mmCIF file of N, CA and C in Angstrom:
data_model
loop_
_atom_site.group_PDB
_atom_site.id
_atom_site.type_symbol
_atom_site.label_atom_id
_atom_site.label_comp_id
_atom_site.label_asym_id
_atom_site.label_seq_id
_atom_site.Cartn_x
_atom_site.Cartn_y
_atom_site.Cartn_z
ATOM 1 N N UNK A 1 12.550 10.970 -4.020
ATOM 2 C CA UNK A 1 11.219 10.485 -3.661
ATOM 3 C C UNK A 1 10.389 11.658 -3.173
ATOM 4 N N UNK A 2 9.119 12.248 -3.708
ATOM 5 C CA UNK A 2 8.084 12.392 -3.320
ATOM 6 C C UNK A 2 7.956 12.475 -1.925
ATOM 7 N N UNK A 3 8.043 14.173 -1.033
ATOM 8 C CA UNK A 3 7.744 13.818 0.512
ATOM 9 C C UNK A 3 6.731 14.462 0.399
ATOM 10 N N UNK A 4 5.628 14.034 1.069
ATOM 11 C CA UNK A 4 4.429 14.665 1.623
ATOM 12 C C UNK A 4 4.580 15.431 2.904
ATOM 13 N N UNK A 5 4.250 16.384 3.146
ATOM 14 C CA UNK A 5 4.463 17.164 4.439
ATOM 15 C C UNK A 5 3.168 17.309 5.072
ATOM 16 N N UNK A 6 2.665 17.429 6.072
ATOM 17 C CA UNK A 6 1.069 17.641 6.597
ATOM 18 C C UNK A 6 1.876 19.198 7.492
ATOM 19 N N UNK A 7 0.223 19.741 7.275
ATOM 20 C CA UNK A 7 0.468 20.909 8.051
ATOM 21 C C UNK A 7 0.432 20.662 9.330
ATOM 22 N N UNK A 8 1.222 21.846 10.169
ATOM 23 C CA UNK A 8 2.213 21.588 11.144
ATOM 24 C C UNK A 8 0.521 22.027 12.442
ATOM 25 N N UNK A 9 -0.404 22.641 11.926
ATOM 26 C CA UNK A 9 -1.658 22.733 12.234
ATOM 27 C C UNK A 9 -2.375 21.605 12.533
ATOM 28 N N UNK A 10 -2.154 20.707 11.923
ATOM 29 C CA UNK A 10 -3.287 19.808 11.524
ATOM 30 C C UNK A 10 -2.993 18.736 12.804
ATOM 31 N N UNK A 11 -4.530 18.391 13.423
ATOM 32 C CA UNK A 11 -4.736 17.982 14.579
ATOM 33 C C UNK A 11 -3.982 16.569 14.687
ATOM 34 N N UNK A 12 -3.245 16.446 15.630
ATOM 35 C CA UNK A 12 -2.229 14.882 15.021
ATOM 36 C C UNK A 12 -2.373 14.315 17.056
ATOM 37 N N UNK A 13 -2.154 12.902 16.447
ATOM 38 C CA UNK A 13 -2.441 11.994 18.086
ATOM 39 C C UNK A 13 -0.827 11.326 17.676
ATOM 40 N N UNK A 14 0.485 11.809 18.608
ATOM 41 C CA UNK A 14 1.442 11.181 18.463
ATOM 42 C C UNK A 14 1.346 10.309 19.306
ATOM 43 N N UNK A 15 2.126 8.777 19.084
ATOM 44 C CA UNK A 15 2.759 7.820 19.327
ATOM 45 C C UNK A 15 3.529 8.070 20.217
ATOM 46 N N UNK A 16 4.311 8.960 20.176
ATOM 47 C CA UNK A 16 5.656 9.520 20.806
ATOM 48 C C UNK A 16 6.208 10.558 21.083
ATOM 49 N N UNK A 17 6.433 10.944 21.915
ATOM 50 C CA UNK A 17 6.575 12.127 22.605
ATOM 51 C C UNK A 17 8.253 12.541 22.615
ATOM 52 N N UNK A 18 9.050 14.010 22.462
ATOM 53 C CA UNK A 18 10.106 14.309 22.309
ATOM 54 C C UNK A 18 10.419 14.666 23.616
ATOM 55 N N UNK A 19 11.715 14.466 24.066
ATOM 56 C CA UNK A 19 11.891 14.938 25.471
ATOM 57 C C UNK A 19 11.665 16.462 26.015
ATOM 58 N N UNK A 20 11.250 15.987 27.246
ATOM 59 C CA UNK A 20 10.125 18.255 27.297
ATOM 60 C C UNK A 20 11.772 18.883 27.523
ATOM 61 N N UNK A 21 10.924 19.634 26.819
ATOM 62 C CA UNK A 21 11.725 21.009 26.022
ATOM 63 C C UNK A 21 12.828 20.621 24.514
ATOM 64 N N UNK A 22 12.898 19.638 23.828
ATOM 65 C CA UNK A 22 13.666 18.808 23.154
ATOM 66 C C UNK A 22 12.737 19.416 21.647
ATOM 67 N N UNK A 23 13.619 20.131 20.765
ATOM 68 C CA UNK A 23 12.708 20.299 19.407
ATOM 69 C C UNK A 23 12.984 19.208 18.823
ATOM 70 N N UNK A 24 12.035 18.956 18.045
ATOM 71 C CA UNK A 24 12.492 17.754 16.570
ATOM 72 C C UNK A 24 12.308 18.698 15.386
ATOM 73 N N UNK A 25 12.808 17.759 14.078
ATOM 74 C CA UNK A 25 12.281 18.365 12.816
ATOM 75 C C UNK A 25 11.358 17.457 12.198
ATOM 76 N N UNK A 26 10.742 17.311 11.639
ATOM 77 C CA UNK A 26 9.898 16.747 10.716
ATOM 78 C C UNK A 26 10.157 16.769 9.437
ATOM 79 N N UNK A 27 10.832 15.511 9.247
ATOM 80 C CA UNK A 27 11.415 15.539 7.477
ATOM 81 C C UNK A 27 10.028 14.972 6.425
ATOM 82 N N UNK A 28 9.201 14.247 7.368
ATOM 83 C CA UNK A 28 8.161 13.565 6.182
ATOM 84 C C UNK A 28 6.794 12.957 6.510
ATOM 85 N N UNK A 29 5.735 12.779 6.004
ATOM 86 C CA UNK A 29 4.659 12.133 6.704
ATOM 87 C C UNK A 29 4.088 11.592 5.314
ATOM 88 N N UNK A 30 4.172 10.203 5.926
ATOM 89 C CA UNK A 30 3.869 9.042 4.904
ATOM 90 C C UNK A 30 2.657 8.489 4.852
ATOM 91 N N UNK A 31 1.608 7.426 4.052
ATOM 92 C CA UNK A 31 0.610 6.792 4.407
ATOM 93 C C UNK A 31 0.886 5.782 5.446
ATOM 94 N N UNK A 32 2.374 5.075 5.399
ATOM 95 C CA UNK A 32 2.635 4.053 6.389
ATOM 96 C C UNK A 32 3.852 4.296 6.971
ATOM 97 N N UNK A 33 4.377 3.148 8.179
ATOM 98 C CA UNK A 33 5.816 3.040 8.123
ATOM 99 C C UNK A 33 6.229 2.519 7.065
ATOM 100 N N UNK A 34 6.288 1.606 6.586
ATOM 101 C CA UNK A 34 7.559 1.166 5.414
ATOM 102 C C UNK A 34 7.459 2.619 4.522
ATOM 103 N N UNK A 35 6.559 2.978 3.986
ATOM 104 C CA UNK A 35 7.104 3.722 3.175
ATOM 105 C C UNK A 35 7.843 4.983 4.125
ATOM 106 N N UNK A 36 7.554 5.210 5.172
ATOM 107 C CA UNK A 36 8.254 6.579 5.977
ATOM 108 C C UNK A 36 9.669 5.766 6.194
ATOM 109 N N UNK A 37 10.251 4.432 6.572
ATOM 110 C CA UNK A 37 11.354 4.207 6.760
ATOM 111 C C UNK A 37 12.192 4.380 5.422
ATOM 112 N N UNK A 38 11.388 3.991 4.654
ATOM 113 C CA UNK A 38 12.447 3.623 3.125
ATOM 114 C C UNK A 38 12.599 5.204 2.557
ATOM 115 N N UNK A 39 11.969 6.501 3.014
ATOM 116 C CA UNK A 39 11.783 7.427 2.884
ATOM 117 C C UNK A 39 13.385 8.005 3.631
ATOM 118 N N UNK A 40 13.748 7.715 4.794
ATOM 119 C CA UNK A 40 14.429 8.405 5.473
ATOM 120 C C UNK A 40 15.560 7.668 5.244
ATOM 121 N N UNK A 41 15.753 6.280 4.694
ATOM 122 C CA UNK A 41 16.685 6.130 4.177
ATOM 123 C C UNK A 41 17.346 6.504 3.358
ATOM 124 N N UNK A 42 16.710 7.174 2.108
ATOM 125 C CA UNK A 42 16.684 7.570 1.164
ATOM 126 C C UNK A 42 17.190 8.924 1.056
ATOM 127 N N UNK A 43 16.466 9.839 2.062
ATOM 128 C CA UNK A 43 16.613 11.178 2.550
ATOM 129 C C UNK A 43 18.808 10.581 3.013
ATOM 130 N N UNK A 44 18.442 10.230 4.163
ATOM 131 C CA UNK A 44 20.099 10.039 4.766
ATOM 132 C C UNK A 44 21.045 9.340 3.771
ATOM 133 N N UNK A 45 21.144 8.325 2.740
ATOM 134 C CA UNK A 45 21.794 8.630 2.207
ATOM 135 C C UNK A 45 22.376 9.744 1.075
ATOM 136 N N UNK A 46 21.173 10.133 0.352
ATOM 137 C CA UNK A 46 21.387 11.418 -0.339
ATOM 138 C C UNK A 46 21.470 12.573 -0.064
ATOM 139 N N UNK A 47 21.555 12.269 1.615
ATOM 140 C CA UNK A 47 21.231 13.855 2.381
ATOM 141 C C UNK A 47 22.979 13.711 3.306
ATOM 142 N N UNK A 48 23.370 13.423 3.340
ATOM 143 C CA UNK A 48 24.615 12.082 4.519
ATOM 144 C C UNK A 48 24.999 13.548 4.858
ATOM 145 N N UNK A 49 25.548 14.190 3.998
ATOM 146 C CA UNK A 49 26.615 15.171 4.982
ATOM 147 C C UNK A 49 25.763 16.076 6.058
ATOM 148 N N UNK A 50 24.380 16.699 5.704
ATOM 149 C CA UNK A 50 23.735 17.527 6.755
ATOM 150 C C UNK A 50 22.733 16.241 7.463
ATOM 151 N N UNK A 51 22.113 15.340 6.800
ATOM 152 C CA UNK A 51 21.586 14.138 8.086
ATOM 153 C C UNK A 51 22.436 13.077 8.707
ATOM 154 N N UNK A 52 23.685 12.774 8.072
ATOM 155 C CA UNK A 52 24.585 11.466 8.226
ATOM 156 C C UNK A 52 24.250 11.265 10.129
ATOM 157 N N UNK A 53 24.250 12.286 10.327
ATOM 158 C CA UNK A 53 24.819 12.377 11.832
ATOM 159 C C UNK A 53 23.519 12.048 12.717
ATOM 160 N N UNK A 54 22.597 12.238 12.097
ATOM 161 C CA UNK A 54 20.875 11.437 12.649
ATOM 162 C C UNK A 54 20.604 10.133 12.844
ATOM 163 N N UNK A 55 19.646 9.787 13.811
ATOM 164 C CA UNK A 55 18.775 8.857 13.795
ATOM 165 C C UNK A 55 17.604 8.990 13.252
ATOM 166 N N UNK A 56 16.483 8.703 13.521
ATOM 167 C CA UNK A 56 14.950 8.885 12.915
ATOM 168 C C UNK A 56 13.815 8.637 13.883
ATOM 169 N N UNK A 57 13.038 8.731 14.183
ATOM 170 C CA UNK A 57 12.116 8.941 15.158
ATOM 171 C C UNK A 57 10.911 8.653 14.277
ATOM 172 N N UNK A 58 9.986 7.390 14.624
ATOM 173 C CA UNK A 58 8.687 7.380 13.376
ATOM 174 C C UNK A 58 7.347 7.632 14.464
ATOM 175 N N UNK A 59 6.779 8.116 14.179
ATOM 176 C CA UNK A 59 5.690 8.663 14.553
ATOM 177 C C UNK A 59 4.127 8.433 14.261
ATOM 178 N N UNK A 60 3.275 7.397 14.713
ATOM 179 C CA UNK A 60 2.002 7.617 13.983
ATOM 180 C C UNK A 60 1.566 8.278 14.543
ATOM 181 N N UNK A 61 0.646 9.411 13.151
ATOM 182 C CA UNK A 61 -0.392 10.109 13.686
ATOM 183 C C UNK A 61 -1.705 9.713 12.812
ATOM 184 N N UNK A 62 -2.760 10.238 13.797
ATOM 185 C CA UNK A 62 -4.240 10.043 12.845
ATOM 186 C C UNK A 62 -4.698 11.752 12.710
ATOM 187 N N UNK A 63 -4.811 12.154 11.421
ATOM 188 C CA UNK A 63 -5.410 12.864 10.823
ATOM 189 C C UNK A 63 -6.816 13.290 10.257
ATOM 190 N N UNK A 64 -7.304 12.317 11.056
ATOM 191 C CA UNK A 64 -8.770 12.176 10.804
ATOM 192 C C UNK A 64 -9.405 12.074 9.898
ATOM 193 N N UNK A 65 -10.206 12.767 8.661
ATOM 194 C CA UNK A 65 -10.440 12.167 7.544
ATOM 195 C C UNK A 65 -9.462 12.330 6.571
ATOM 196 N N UNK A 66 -8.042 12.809 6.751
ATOM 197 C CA UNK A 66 -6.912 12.633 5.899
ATOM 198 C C UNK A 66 -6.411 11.064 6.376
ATOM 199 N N UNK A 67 -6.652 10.321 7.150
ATOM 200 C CA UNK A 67 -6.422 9.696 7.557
ATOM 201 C C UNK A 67 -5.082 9.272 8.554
ATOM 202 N N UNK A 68 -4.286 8.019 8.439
ATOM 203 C CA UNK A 68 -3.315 7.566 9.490
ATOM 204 C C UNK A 68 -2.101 8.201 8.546
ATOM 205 N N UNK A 69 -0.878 8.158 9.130
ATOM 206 C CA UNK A 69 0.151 8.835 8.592
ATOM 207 C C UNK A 69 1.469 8.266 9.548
ATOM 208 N N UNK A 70 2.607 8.111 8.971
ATOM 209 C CA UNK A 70 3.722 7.845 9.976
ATOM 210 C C UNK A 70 4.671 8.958 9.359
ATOM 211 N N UNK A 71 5.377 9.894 10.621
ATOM 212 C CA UNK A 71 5.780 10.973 10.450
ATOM 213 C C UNK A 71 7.397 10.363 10.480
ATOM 214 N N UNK A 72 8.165 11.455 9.909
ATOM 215 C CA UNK A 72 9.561 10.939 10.492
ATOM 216 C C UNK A 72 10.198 12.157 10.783
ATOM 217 N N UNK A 73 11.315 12.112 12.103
ATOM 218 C CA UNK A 73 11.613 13.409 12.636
ATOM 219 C C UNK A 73 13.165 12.763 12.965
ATOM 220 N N UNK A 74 14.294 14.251 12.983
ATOM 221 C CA UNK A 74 15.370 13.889 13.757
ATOM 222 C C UNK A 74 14.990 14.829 14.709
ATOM 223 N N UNK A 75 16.640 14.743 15.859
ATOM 224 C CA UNK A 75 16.702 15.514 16.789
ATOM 225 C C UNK A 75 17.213 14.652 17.660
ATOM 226 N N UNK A 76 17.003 15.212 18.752
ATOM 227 C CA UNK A 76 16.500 16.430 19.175
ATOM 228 C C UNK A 76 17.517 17.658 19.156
ATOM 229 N N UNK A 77 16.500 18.708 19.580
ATOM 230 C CA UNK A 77 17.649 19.807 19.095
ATOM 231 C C UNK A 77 17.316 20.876 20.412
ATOM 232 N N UNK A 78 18.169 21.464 20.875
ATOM 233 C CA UNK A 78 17.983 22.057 22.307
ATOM 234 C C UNK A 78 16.828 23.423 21.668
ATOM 235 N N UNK A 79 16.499 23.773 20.920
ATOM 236 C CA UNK A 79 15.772 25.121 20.462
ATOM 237 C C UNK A 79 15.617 25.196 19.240
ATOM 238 N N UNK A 80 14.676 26.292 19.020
ATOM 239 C CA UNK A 80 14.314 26.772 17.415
ATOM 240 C C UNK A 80 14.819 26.980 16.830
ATOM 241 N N UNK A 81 15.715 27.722 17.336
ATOM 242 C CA UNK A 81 17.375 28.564 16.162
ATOM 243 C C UNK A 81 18.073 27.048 16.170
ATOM 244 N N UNK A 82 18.177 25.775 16.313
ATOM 245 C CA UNK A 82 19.162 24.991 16.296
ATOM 246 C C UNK A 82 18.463 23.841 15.039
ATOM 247 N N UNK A 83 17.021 23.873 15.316
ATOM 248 C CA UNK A 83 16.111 23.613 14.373
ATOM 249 C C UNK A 83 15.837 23.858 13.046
ATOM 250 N N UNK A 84 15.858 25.428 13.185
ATOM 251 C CA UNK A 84 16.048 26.256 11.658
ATOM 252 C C UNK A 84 17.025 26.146 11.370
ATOM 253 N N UNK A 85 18.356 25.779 11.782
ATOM 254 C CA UNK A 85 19.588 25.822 11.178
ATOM 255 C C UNK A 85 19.633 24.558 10.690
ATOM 256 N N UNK A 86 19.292 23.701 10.821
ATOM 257 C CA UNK A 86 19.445 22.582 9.808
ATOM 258 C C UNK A 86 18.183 22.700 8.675
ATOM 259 N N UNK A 87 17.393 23.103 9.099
ATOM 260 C CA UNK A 87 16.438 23.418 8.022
ATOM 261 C C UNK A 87 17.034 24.187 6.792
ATOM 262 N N UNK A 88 17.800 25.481 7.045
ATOM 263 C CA UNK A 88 18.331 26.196 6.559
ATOM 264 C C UNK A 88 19.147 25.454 5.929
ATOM 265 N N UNK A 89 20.323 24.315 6.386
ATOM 266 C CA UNK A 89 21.430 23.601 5.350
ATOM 267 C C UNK A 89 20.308 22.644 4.714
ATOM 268 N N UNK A 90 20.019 21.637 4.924
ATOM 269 C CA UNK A 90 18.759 20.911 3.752
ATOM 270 C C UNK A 90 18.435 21.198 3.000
ATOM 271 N N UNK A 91 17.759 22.736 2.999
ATOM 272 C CA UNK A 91 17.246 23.806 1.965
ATOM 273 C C UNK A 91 18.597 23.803 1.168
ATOM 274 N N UNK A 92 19.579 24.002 1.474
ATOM 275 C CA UNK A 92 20.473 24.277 0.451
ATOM 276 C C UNK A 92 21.210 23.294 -0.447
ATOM 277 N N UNK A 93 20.967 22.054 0.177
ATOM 278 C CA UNK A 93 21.204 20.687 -0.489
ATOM 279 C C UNK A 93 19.918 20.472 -1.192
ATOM 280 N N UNK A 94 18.556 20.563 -0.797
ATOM 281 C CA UNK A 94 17.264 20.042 -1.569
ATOM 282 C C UNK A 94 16.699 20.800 -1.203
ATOM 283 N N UNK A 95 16.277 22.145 -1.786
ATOM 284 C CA UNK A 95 15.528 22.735 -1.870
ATOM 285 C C UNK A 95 13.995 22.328 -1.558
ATOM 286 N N UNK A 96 14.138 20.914 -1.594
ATOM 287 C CA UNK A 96 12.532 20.626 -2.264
ATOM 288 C C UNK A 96 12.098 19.795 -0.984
ATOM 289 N N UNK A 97 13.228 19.297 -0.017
ATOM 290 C CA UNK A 97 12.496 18.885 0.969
ATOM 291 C C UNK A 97 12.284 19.217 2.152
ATOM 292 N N UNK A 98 11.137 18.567 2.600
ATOM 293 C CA UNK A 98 10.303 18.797 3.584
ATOM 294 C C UNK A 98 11.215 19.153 4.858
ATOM 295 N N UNK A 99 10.940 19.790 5.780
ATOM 296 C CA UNK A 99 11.309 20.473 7.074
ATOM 297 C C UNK A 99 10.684 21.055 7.854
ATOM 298 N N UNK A 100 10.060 21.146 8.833
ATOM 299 C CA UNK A 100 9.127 21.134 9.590
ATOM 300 C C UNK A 100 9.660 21.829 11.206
ATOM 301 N N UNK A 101 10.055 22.502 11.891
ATOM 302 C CA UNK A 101 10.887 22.336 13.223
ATOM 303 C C UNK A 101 9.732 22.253 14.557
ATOM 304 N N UNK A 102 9.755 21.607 14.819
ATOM 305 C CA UNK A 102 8.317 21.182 16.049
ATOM 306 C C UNK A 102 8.532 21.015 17.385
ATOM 307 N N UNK A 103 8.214 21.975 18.362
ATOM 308 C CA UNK A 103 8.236 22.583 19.292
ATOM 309 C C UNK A 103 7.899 21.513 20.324
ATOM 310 N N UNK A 104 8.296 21.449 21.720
ATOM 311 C CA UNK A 104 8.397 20.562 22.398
ATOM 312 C C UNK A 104 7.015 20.106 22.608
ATOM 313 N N UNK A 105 5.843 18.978 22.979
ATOM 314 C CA UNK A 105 4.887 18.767 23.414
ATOM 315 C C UNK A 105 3.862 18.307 21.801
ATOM 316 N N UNK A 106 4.693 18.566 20.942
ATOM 317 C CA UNK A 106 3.467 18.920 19.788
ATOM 318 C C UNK A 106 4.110 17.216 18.996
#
């Protein structure tokens, strides 16, 4: 499936907040939830051995004239290097998807 990624720039009003100092990743940002849930299902089963071990975290944000978006993130992850390292295995299972590692507060 098709992930849309929004830049990691782009002015966003979360729903939900990660525990301070707690990184997440950002696997996807959808037009809605259903499609961001059926998204990360999708991701975890075809992803099982480097996500099996996740939950999912959904997120609305408003993007303003890109409009509303529901994000989906695991984690948390104590730091950046713990962040990029799963980024890094994903990449090597799917090259093609989305990964994002997002810093505490954001």
């Amino acid at each position: 499936a098709p992930v849309a990624a929004a830049s990691p720039s782009a002015p966003a009003r979360a729903a939900a907040a990660a525990p301070t100092g707690q990184w997440l990743v950002q696997l996807a940002s959808l037009p809605n939830e259903a499609q961001a849930r059926k998204s990360w299902a999708e991701m975890k089963a075809s992803l099982s051995p480097v996500l099996g071990r996740f939950d999912a975290t959904f997120r609305t944000v408003d993007l303003g004239a890109r409009g509303v978006f529901t994000r989906v993130y695991v984690g948390p992850f104590s730091g950046r290097d713990q962040a990029n390292a799963l980024c890094a295995d994903l990449r090597q299972q799917a090259p093609k998807q989305g990964c994002i590692p997002t810093p505490p507060g954001s």
